[in-house]
Coordinates of C-alpha atoms in Angstrom, one line a residue:
Chain N
X1 CA -158.7 28.4 -47.1
X2 CA -157.5 25.3 -48.9
X3 CA -154.8 23.2 -47.4
X4 CA -151.7 23.7 -49.3
X5 CA -148.4 22.2 -48.8
X6 CA -145.8 24.9 -48.7
X7 CA -143.4 24.9 -51.6
X8 CA -139.7 24.4 -50.9
X9 CA -138.0 27.7 -50.7
X10 CA -136.6 28.9 -54.0
X11 CA -133.1 30.2 -54.3
X12 CA -133.1 34.0 -54.3
X13 CA -131.2 35.2 -57.3
X14 CA -130.1 38.8 -56.7
X15 CA -130.9 40.9 -59.7
X16 CA -130.8 44.6 -60.5
X17 CA -134.5 45.1 -61.0
X18 CA -135.3 43.7 -57.6
X19 CA -132.7 46.1 -56.0
X20 CA -134.3 49.1 -57.7
X21 CA -137.7 47.9 -56.6
X22 CA -136.6 47.6 -53.0
X23 CA -135.1 51.1 -53.1
X24 CA -138.3 52.5 -54.5
X25 CA -140.4 50.7 -51.9
X26 CA -138.2 51.9 -49.0
X27 CA -138.4 55.5 -50.3
X28 CA -142.1 55.2 -50.7
X29 CA -142.5 53.9 -47.1
X30 CA -140.4 56.7 -45.7
X31 CA -142.5 59.3 -47.5
X32 CA -145.7 57.7 -46.3
X33 CA -144.4 57.5 -42.7
X34 CA -143.4 61.1 -42.8
X35 CA -146.7 62.1 -44.3
X36 CA -148.5 60.2 -41.7
X37 CA -146.6 61.9 -38.9
X38 CA -147.6 65.3 -40.4
X39 CA -151.2 64.4 -41.1
X40 CA -151.8 62.0 -38.3
X41 CA -154.8 63.8 -36.9
X42 CA -156.4 64.3 -40.3
X43 CA -155.9 60.7 -41.3
X44 CA -157.2 59.3 -38.0
X45 CA -160.1 61.6 -38.3
X46 CA -160.7 60.5 -41.8
X47 CA -160.6 56.8 -40.8
X48 CA -162.8 57.3 -37.7
X49 CA -165.0 59.9 -39.3
X50 CA -168.2 60.5 -37.5
X51 CA -171.4 62.3 -38.6
X52 CA -170.7 65.9 -39.3
X53 CA -170.0 68.3 -36.4
X54 CA -172.7 70.9 -36.1
X55 CA -172.8 74.3 -34.6
X56 CA -175.7 73.6 -32.3
X57 CA -175.2 70.2 -30.7
X58 CA -178.7 70.2 -29.3
X59 CA -180.4 70.0 -32.6
X60 CA -178.8 66.6 -33.3
X61 CA -179.2 67.1 -37.0
X62 CA -176.6 67.5 -39.7
X63 CA -175.9 70.9 -41.2
X64 CA -177.3 71.6 -44.6
X65 CA -174.0 72.7 -46.0
X66 CA -171.8 69.7 -45.4
X67 CA -169.2 70.4 -48.0
X68 CA -166.8 72.5 -46.1
X69 CA -166.1 71.9 -42.4
X70 CA -164.0 75.0 -42.2
X71 CA -166.6 77.3 -43.6
X72 CA -167.4 80.5 -41.8
X73 CA -171.0 81.6 -41.4
X74 CA -171.9 85.0 -39.9
X75 CA -168.4 85.3 -38.5
X76 CA -168.5 81.9 -36.8
X77 CA -166.1 79.1 -37.9
X78 CA -168.6 76.2 -38.2
X79 CA -166.3 73.4 -37.3
X80 CA -165.1 74.9 -34.0
X81 CA -168.0 77.2 -33.2
X82 CA -165.3 79.9 -32.5
X83 CA -165.3 83.4 -33.9
X84 CA -163.5 83.6 -37.3
X85 CA -160.1 85.4 -37.2
X86 CA -156.8 85.3 -39.0
X87 CA -155.3 83.8 -35.9
X88 CA -158.0 81.2 -35.3
X89 CA -155.7 78.3 -35.9
X90 CA -153.5 79.4 -33.0
X91 CA -156.5 79.4 -30.7
X92 CA -157.7 76.1 -31.9
X93 CA -154.3 74.5 -31.5
X94 CA -153.6 75.9 -28.0
X95 CA -157.1 75.5 -26.4
X96 CA -159.1 72.8 -28.0
X97 CA -156.6 69.9 -27.8
X98 CA -157.5 69.8 -24.1
X99 CA -161.0 71.1 -23.8
X100 CA -164.1 71.8 -25.8
X101 CA -164.3 75.1 -27.7
X102 CA -167.7 75.5 -25.9
X103 CA -165.7 76.3 -22.8
X104 CA -164.5 79.4 -24.7
X105 CA -167.7 80.4 -26.4
X106 CA -169.9 80.2 -23.3
X107 CA -167.6 82.5 -21.3
X108 CA -166.9 86.2 -21.3
X109 CA -164.0 88.0 -19.7
X110 CA -161.6 90.9 -20.1
X111 CA -158.1 90.4 -21.3
X112 CA -157.0 90.2 -17.7
X113 CA -159.8 87.8 -16.9
X114 CA -158.8 85.5 -19.7
X115 CA -155.1 85.7 -18.6
X116 CA -156.1 84.6 -15.1
X117 CA -157.9 81.6 -16.6
X118 CA -154.7 80.7 -18.6
X119 CA -152.7 81.0 -15.4
X120 CA -155.2 78.8 -13.6
X121 CA -154.9 76.2 -16.3
X122 CA -151.1 76.4 -16.1
X123 CA -151.2 76.0 -12.4
X124 CA -153.7 73.3 -12.0
X125 CA -154.5 71.7 -15.4
X126 CA -151.0 70.9 -16.8
X127 CA -151.2 73.6 -19.4
X128 CA -147.7 74.5 -20.6
X129 CA -146.0 77.9 -21.4
X130 CA -147.9 79.4 -24.4
X131 CA -144.8 81.4 -25.4
X132 CA -145.3 83.9 -28.3
X133 CA -148.9 82.6 -28.8
X134 CA -150.1 83.9 -25.5
X135 CA -150.6 87.6 -26.5
X136 CA -152.2 86.4 -29.8
X137 CA -154.6 84.2 -27.8
X138 CA -155.4 86.9 -25.3
X139 CA -156.0 89.5 -28.0
X140 CA -158.4 87.1 -29.7
X141 CA -160.3 86.2 -26.5
X142 CA -160.6 89.8 -25.3
X143 CA -161.8 90.9 -28.7
X144 CA -164.5 88.3 -29.3
X145 CA -165.4 87.1 -25.8
X146 CA -165.5 90.2 -23.8
X147 CA -168.0 91.0 -21.0
X148 CA -171.1 93.1 -21.8
X149 CA -172.3 95.9 -19.6
X150 CA -175.4 94.5 -17.9
X151 CA -177.5 95.5 -14.9
X152 CA -178.1 93.5 -11.8
X153 CA -180.6 91.3 -13.7
X154 CA -181.3 91.2 -17.4
X155 CA -184.7 91.3 -18.9
X156 CA -186.1 87.9 -20.0
X157 CA -184.9 87.5 -23.6
X158 CA -188.3 87.9 -25.2
X159 CA -186.8 87.6 -28.7
X160 CA -185.4 84.2 -28.0
X161 CA -188.6 82.7 -26.7
X162 CA -190.5 80.3 -28.9
X163 CA -194.0 81.4 -28.4
X164 CA -196.7 78.8 -28.5
X165 CA -200.4 78.7 -28.1
X166 CA -201.5 77.1 -24.8
X167 CA -205.2 76.1 -25.0
X168 CA -206.9 76.3 -21.6
X169 CA -210.4 75.7 -20.4
X170 CA -212.5 78.9 -20.0
Chain K
X1 CA -172.1 56.5 -47.2
X2 CA -170.4 57.1 -50.5
X3 CA -171.0 60.8 -50.4
X4 CA -169.8 61.0 -46.8
X5 CA -166.6 59.4 -47.8
X6 CA -166.0 61.7 -50.7
X7 CA -166.8 64.7 -48.5
X8 CA -164.4 63.5 -45.8
X9 CA -161.8 63.1 -48.5
X10 CA -162.3 66.6 -49.7
X11 CA -162.0 67.9 -46.2
X12 CA -158.9 65.9 -45.7
X13 CA -157.2 67.4 -48.7
X14 CA -158.4 70.9 -47.9
X15 CA -157.2 70.9 -44.3
X16 CA -153.9 69.4 -45.1
X17 CA -152.5 72.3 -47.1
X18 CA -149.0 73.1 -46.2
X19 CA -149.9 76.6 -44.9
X20 CA -152.4 75.4 -42.4
X21 CA -150.1 72.6 -41.4
X22 CA -147.3 74.9 -40.7
X23 CA -149.5 77.1 -38.7
X24 CA -150.8 74.2 -36.7
X25 CA -147.3 72.8 -36.1
X26 CA -146.3 76.3 -34.9
X27 CA -148.6 76.1 -32.0
X28 CA -147.1 75.2 -28.7
X29 CA -147.2 71.8 -27.0
X30 CA -149.9 72.1 -24.4
X31 CA -149.7 69.1 -22.1
X32 CA -146.0 69.0 -22.6
X33 CA -145.4 67.4 -19.2
X34 CA -147.2 64.2 -20.0
X35 CA -146.9 63.7 -23.7
X36 CA -146.1 60.1 -24.8
X37 CA -145.0 59.2 -28.2
X38 CA -148.5 58.3 -29.3
X39 CA -150.1 61.5 -28.3
X40 CA -151.0 64.2 -30.8
X41 CA -149.4 67.6 -30.3
X42 CA -151.7 69.2 -32.9
X43 CA -154.9 70.7 -31.5
X44 CA -158.1 70.0 -33.4
X45 CA -161.3 71.9 -33.0
X46 CA -163.8 69.2 -33.4
X47 CA -167.3 69.7 -31.9
X48 CA -168.1 66.1 -32.2
X49 CA -171.7 65.0 -32.9
X50 CA -172.5 62.5 -30.3
X51 CA -175.3 61.3 -28.1
X52 CA -174.9 61.5 -24.3
X53 CA -175.2 57.9 -23.2
X54 CA -178.5 57.4 -21.4
X55 CA -179.5 61.0 -21.8
X56 CA -182.4 62.7 -23.6
X57 CA -181.5 64.8 -26.7
X58 CA -183.6 67.6 -25.1
X59 CA -180.9 68.3 -22.6
X60 CA -179.0 71.5 -23.2
X61 CA -175.3 70.6 -23.7
X62 CA -173.1 73.3 -22.3
X63 CA -169.8 71.5 -22.7
X64 CA -168.9 68.3 -24.4
X65 CA -165.4 67.7 -22.9
X66 CA -166.1 67.2 -20.0
X67 CA -169.8 66.6 -20.5
X68 CA -172.0 69.2 -18.9
X69 CA -175.7 69.3 -19.7
X70 CA -178.7 70.9 -18.1
X71 CA -182.4 70.3 -18.2
X72 CA -184.8 72.9 -19.5
X73 CA -187.2 74.0 -16.8
X74 CA -190.4 72.6 -18.4
X75 CA -188.8 69.1 -18.5
X76 CA -188.5 69.1 -14.7
X77 CA -192.2 68.9 -14.0
X78 CA -192.0 65.3 -12.8
X79 CA -191.9 64.8 -9.0
X80 CA -188.9 62.5 -9.6
X81 CA -186.7 63.6 -12.5
X82 CA -186.4 60.7 -15.0
X83 CA -182.9 59.4 -15.3
X84 CA -182.5 60.5 -19.0
X85 CA -183.5 64.1 -18.0
X86 CA -181.3 64.4 -15.0
X87 CA -178.5 67.0 -15.5
X88 CA -174.9 66.0 -15.9
X89 CA -171.9 67.9 -14.4
X90 CA -168.7 66.0 -15.1
X91 CA -165.2 67.3 -14.2
X92 CA -163.3 64.5 -15.9
X93 CA -163.9 61.5 -18.1
X94 CA -166.2 58.8 -16.7
X95 CA -164.7 55.2 -16.5
X96 CA -165.9 53.3 -19.5
X97 CA -165.3 49.7 -18.3
X98 CA -167.1 49.0 -15.1
X99 CA -167.3 45.5 -13.7
X100 CA -170.0 45.8 -11.0
X101 CA -169.1 42.4 -9.4
X102 CA -165.6 43.5 -8.5
X103 CA -166.3 47.2 -7.9
X104 CA -165.3 48.2 -4.4
X105 CA -165.4 51.3 -2.2
X106 CA -162.6 51.4 0.4
X107 CA -163.0 53.5 3.6
X108 CA -159.8 54.7 5.2
X109 CA -158.0 57.9 6.3
X110 CA -156.2 59.2 9.3
X111 CA -159.5 59.4 11.3
X112 CA -160.7 55.9 10.4
X113 CA -160.3 53.3 13.1
X114 CA -159.9 50.6 10.5
X115 CA -159.4 50.3 6.7
X116 CA -162.2 48.4 5.0
X117 CA -163.3 47.7 1.5
X118 CA -166.8 46.8 0.4
X119 CA -168.1 45.4 -2.8
X120 CA -171.5 46.5 -3.9
X121 CA -172.8 43.1 -2.8
X122 CA -171.2 43.6 0.6
X123 CA -173.0 47.0 1.0
X124 CA -176.3 45.3 0.0
X125 CA -175.9 42.4 2.4
X126 CA -174.3 44.1 5.4
X127 CA -176.3 47.3 5.7
X128 CA -180.0 48.2 5.6
X129 CA -181.1 49.5 2.2
X130 CA -182.9 52.8 2.1
X131 CA -184.6 54.7 -0.7
X132 CA -184.8 58.5 -0.3
X133 CA -186.0 61.3 -2.6
X134 CA -183.1 63.7 -2.7
X135 CA -182.6 66.9 -4.7
X136 CA -179.2 67.5 -6.2
X137 CA -178.3 71.0 -7.5
X138 CA -174.9 72.1 -8.9
X139 CA -173.4 74.9 -6.9
X140 CA -173.0 76.9 -10.1
X141 CA -176.6 76.6 -11.2
X142 CA -177.7 80.1 -12.4
X143 CA -174.1 81.2 -13.0
X144 CA -175.0 82.6 -16.4
X145 CA -176.8 85.6 -14.9
X146 CA -173.9 87.0 -12.9
X147 CA -172.3 90.2 -13.9
X148 CA -169.4 90.7 -14.2
X149 CA -169.5 87.2 -15.6
X150 CA -167.9 84.3 -13.8
X151 CA -165.8 81.7 -15.6
X152 CA -167.0 78.1 -15.9
X153 CA -169.9 76.3 -17.3
X154 CA -172.6 78.9 -17.8
X155 CA -175.5 77.0 -16.2
X156 CA -178.8 78.8 -16.6
X157 CA -181.5 77.2 -14.3
X158 CA -181.5 73.5 -15.0
X159 CA -178.6 72.0 -13.1
X160 CA -181.0 70.5 -10.7
X161 CA -183.1 67.4 -10.3
X162 CA -184.7 65.2 -7.7
X163 CA -184.5 61.4 -7.8
X164 CA -185.3 58.4 -5.7
X165 CA -181.9 57.1 -4.7
X166 CA -181.5 53.6 -3.3
X167 CA -178.4 52.6 -1.3
X168 CA -177.1 52.5 2.2
X169 CA -176.7 55.3 4.7
X170 CA -173.1 56.6 4.8
X171 CA -173.3 56.8 8.6
X172 CA -173.9 53.0 8.8
X173 CA -170.9 52.3 6.7
X174 CA -168.7 54.8 8.5
X175 CA -169.8 53.3 11.8
X176 CA -168.8 49.8 10.6
X177 CA -165.3 51.1 9.9
X178 CA -165.1 53.1 13.1
X179 CA -164.7 56.9 13.3
X180 CA -162.0 58.4 15.5
X181 CA -163.2 61.3 17.8
X182 CA -160.9 63.7 15.9
X183 CA -162.7 63.3 12.6
X184 CA -163.8 66.6 10.9
X185 CA -164.4 65.8 7.3
X186 CA -164.8 63.0 4.7
X187 CA -163.4 63.2 1.2
X188 CA -164.2 61.0 -1.8
X189 CA -162.2 59.7 -4.8
X190 CA -163.8 58.4 -7.9
X191 CA -162.7 56.4 -11.0
X192 CA -163.1 59.2 -13.5
X193 CA -159.9 60.4 -15.1
X194 CA -158.5 63.9 -15.5
X195 CA -159.1 65.6 -18.8
X196 CA -155.4 65.9 -19.5
X197 CA -155.1 62.1 -19.3
X198 CA -152.7 62.5 -16.4
X199 CA -153.3 59.4 -14.3
X200 CA -151.8 61.2 -11.2
X201 CA -154.4 63.9 -11.3
X202 CA -157.9 63.6 -9.8
X203 CA -160.5 65.5 -11.8
X204 CA -162.3 66.2 -8.5
X205 CA -162.1 65.0 -5.0
X206 CA -164.4 66.9 -2.6
X207 CA -166.3 66.0 0.5
X208 CA -168.4 67.2 3.4
X209 CA -168.0 67.9 7.1
X210 CA -168.3 64.8 9.3
X211 CA -171.6 66.2 10.7
X212 CA -173.1 66.2 7.2
X213 CA -171.7 62.7 6.4
X214 CA -173.5 61.4 9.5
X215 CA -177.0 62.9 8.6
X216 CA -179.7 60.3 8.2
X217 CA -180.2 61.3 4.5
X218 CA -176.5 61.0 3.4
X219 CA -176.2 58.0 1.2
X220 CA -174.0 55.7 -0.8
X221 CA -176.3 54.9 -3.7
X222 CA -176.3 52.3 -6.5
X223 CA -179.7 53.0 -7.9
X224 CA -181.6 56.0 -9.2
X225 CA -185.4 55.8 -9.7
X226 CA -185.3 52.0 -9.5
X227 CA -182.7 51.6 -12.2
X228 CA -178.9 51.4 -12.2
X229 CA -177.3 54.9 -12.0
X230 CA -176.8 56.3 -15.5
X231 CA -173.2 56.1 -16.6
X232 CA -172.9 59.9 -16.6
X233 CA -174.4 60.1 -13.1
X234 CA -171.8 57.9 -11.5
X235 CA -172.5 54.2 -12.4
X236 CA -172.2 52.0 -10.5
X237 CA -171.8 53.8 -7.2
X238 CA -172.0 57.4 -5.9
X239 CA -172.5 59.6 -2.8
X240 CA -175.7 61.6 -2.5
X241 CA -175.9 64.6 -0.2
X242 CA -179.0 66.6 -0.5
X243 CA -178.8 70.3 0.4
X244 CA -175.1 70.6 -0.4
X245 CA -173.5 71.5 -3.8
X246 CA -173.9 68.4 -6.0
X247 CA -170.1 68.4 -6.4
X248 CA -169.9 66.9 -2.9
X249 CA -171.8 63.9 -4.1
X250 CA -168.9 62.0 -5.6
X251 CA -169.6 59.8 -8.6
X252 CA -167.9 56.5 -9.7
X253 CA -167.1 56.2 -6.0
X254 CA -164.1 54.0 -5.1
X255 CA -162.7 55.5 -1.9
X256 CA -163.8 57.5 1.1
X257 CA -161.3 59.0 3.5
X258 CA -162.2 60.1 7.0
X259 CA -160.0 63.1 7.6
X260 CA -158.8 64.9 10.7
X261 CA -158.7 68.1 8.8
X262 CA -160.8 69.7 6.0
X263 CA -160.4 67.5 3.0
X264 CA -157.8 68.9 0.6
X265 CA -158.6 67.1 -2.6
X266 CA -159.0 68.6 -6.1
X267 CA -161.5 71.5 -6.2
X268 CA -161.6 71.9 -2.4
X269 CA -159.2 74.8 -2.4
X270 CA -158.5 78.1 -4.3
X271 CA -161.8 79.5 -5.4
X272 CA -163.5 76.3 -6.4
X273 CA -166.9 75.8 -4.7
X274 CA -166.1 78.8 -2.5
X275 CA -167.6 82.2 -2.0
X276 CA -166.2 85.2 -0.2
X277 CA -166.4 84.7 3.5
X278 CA -167.7 88.3 3.8
X279 CA -169.9 89.9 1.1
X280 CA -168.1 91.8 -1.7
X281 CA -169.2 94.3 -4.4
X282 CA -169.7 92.9 -7.9
X283 CA -166.4 92.5 -9.6
X284 CA -164.3 92.7 -6.5
X285 CA -161.0 90.9 -6.4
X286 CA -160.9 88.4 -3.6
X287 CA -157.8 86.6 -2.4
X288 CA -158.0 82.8 -1.9
X289 CA -157.6 83.2 1.9
X290 CA -160.9 85.2 2.0
X291 CA -162.9 82.5 0.2
X292 CA -164.9 80.0 2.3
X293 CA -166.2 76.6 1.3
X294 CA -169.9 76.5 0.3
X295 CA -171.8 74.2 2.6
X296 CA -175.6 74.6 2.6
X297 CA -177.4 75.5 -0.6
X298 CA -180.0 78.3 -0.5
X299 CA -183.8 78.0 -1.0
X300 CA -184.9 78.0 -4.6
X301 CA -187.7 77.2 -6.9
X302 CA -188.5 76.6 -10.6
X303 CA -191.8 77.0 -12.5
X304 CA -191.9 73.7 -14.5
X305 CA -195.4 74.3 -16.1
X306 CA -196.2 75.9 -18.4
X307 CA -193.0 76.2 -20.5
X308 CA -192.1 79.9 -20.9
X309 CA -193.7 81.5 -24.0
X310 CA -197.3 80.5 -23.5
X311 CA -199.8 82.4 -25.6
X312 CA -203.2 82.2 -23.8
X313 CA -206.7 83.5 -24.4
X314 CA -208.1 86.2 -22.3
X315 CA -210.5 84.9 -19.7
X316 CA -208.8 81.5 -19.2
X317 CA -207.2 80.5 -15.9
X318 CA -203.5 79.6 -16.2
X319 CA -202.5 76.6 -14.0
X320 CA -198.8 76.9 -12.8
X321 CA -196.7 74.1 -11.3
X322 CA -193.2 73.8 -10.1
X323 CA -190.8 72.6 -7.4
X324 CA -189.2 74.3 -4.5
X325 CA -186.2 73.0 -2.5
X326 CA -184.0 74.0 0.4
X327 CA -181.3 72.8 2.7
X328 CA -183.5 73.8 5.6
X329 CA -186.0 71.3 7.1
X330 CA -188.7 72.2 4.6
X331 CA -190.4 74.7 2.2
X332 CA -193.0 76.6 4.1
X333 CA -194.4 78.8 1.3
X334 CA -194.2 79.5 -2.4
X335 CA -195.7 82.7 -3.7
X336 CA -196.2 83.9 -7.3
X337 CA -196.5 87.3 -8.9
X338 CA -197.7 88.3 -12.3
X339 CA -197.0 92.0 -11.9
X340 CA -193.2 92.1 -11.4
X341 CA -193.3 91.6 -7.7
X342 CA -195.9 94.3 -6.7
X343 CA -198.4 91.6 -5.5
X344 CA -197.7 88.1 -4.4
X345 CA -200.2 85.3 -4.1
X346 CA -199.8 82.0 -2.3
X347 CA -199.4 78.7 -4.1
X348 CA -200.4 75.3 -2.7
X349 CA -197.3 73.4 -1.5
X350 CA -197.2 69.6 -1.1
X351 CA -195.1 68.1 1.8
X352 CA -192.0 66.1 1.2
X353 CA -191.6 62.4 1.9
X354 CA -188.2 63.1 3.4
X355 CA -185.9 66.0 4.0
X356 CA -184.1 67.3 0.8
X357 CA -186.9 66.2 -1.5
X358 CA -188.1 69.1 -3.6
X359 CA -191.7 70.0 -2.9
X360 CA -194.4 70.6 -5.6
X361 CA -196.3 73.8 -5.7
X362 CA -199.2 74.8 -7.8
X363 CA -201.7 77.6 -8.4
X364 CA -204.4 78.8 -10.7
X365 CA -203.4 82.2 -12.0
X366 CA -206.0 84.7 -13.1
X367 CA -204.7 87.3 -15.5
X368 CA -207.1 90.2 -15.8
X369 CA -206.4 91.7 -19.2
X370 CA -204.4 91.2 -22.4
X371 CA -200.7 92.0 -22.6
X372 CA -197.2 90.7 -21.7
X373 CA -196.8 89.1 -18.3
X374 CA -194.1 87.3 -16.4
X375 CA -194.9 84.8 -13.8
X376 CA -192.4 84.9 -11.0
X377 CA -192.2 82.3 -8.2
X378 CA -190.6 82.8 -4.8
X379 CA -190.1 80.1 -2.2
X380 CA -189.6 80.5 1.6
X381 CA -188.2 77.9 3.8
X382 CA -188.5 76.9 7.5
X383 CA -185.4 79.0 8.3
X384 CA -187.4 82.0 7.1
X385 CA -185.1 82.5 4.1
X386 CA -186.6 83.5 0.7
X387 CA -185.4 84.1 -2.8
X388 CA -184.2 87.5 -4.1
X389 CA -185.9 89.0 -7.2
X390 CA -182.6 90.4 -8.6
X391 CA -179.3 88.5 -8.3
X392 CA -178.1 87.6 -4.9
X393 CA -174.6 88.5 -3.7
X394 CA -172.0 88.5 -6.5
X395 CA -169.1 86.1 -6.0
X396 CA -166.0 85.5 -8.2
X397 CA -167.1 82.1 -9.4
X398 CA -170.8 82.7 -9.8
X399 CA -172.2 80.3 -7.3
X400 CA -175.5 80.2 -5.4
X401 CA -177.8 82.2 -7.7
X402 CA -181.2 81.6 -6.3
X403 CA -182.9 84.6 -7.8
X404 CA -186.6 83.8 -8.5
X405 CA -187.5 82.0 -11.7
X406 CA -189.4 83.9 -14.3
X407 CA -191.5 82.7 -17.3
X408 CA -193.1 84.9 -20.0
X409 CA -196.8 84.6 -20.9
X410 CA -198.8 86.7 -23.4
X411 CA -202.6 87.1 -23.1
X412 CA -204.6 87.8 -26.3

């Protein structure tokens, strides 16, 4: 930063090229501002990007296929962990702006049960009216996150256990 | 770095197609009542990769907004659960800027004789400091096993831990403020914020009956296992009530109210932390008026060694270890079974240093022949209560599952 003496202001001579330039600049700024409004989330996310989201947060490792965040594997939308469906974006928009998608995936309920949860969120958690989206959301939840018929206590999930050799003294 | 950038760029382009944008814009505004101009109205499903501050990556994360994470049973073998392994049950967003030097807790309410505020330094200088080993367990621990399923975080078994808490006794502080004779309850307020960002909403504000508040183990604590409280467990100040649902033990504590009625803060009413006053059949509909606040937690135990899934050689003796806890005076017995409850054998049980500390049990298990086995543990407390083998009474929100813990073992 060298010390410079500021030059005396020059006379601004209006000219046609400058005017055209200004118009172009203004138009460009309007388009960019509008674009930003539309894509605010994407842009912010792009700027503040973090290591890749992963399906299983406990593994703390990045997924091998990092090219497509919106990829679906075995019926699961990788980015959200939610079941893939033509209406998935409605569910993502309505539910996950306020809470984690894990709150959906770890729960199971009937259509009526999910409806009660929505009513509870509306009553106590500032959730607004879901309008036409509500039946779409309820259909989705009741389809993919329905209760299973189970007994009073399930078997230990033997398939899920990571068996290991435990050496003991004889 | 470079590849990350190009990948992000691709994603950016892909997800900004007009079709998906239109679809996203078509979704309704959710927190319409408190949107400010800077808020986004477009939902985004981002399961962010992140570390839980001060927590081990071995915790099982059930929910990341708010943060809820439990400890696998085999990591709970220490007599005092290390801070980085202690479970997290948050209802809101913890405060991120904490200045310990100016942090205060105020004591007020209609049944307080005075209104007083204490800095942490005041608490340390005015009252006797105590260290107690107290077990905290989430009221919903074990919820995942209930059927029909209950909504909420699907805790399996690890929303429990026991730590050495250092602080002052709540009764000493309440006495300094003065308690009116009509006091029935205390309620707490913390500095965590509601998930919706609404500053007028408390994420949680629960409490305990005045008799519980005055017990000689009820604390205001600033330290856990000799260190500052972890941020996710209430730094810099919290309540600790052993034997009650951990939701009573308010974190990021800034205010206590002495009430002349049952405290009516967030998650004190409706079905939160309540069970049917009278037992109901699984799946029954229960109206709010018939739901009663959970007070004492039931007797329970965990096998913390070995980790489930051990393959052992025939002819070896299998040592088992674990912890048992109760809201009664103490654990009087822990028994184990390796034949699905046909026969039960006694474990050795160690005494507690103070009430509400979990107690260690251990045994040497002889397994006669090859095959698949389950080791079950069942504790009994000084009230004579024990643990069911199947699920205890169903309740709409899935609280208080103290069914005996089971691990699987194969002998070859």
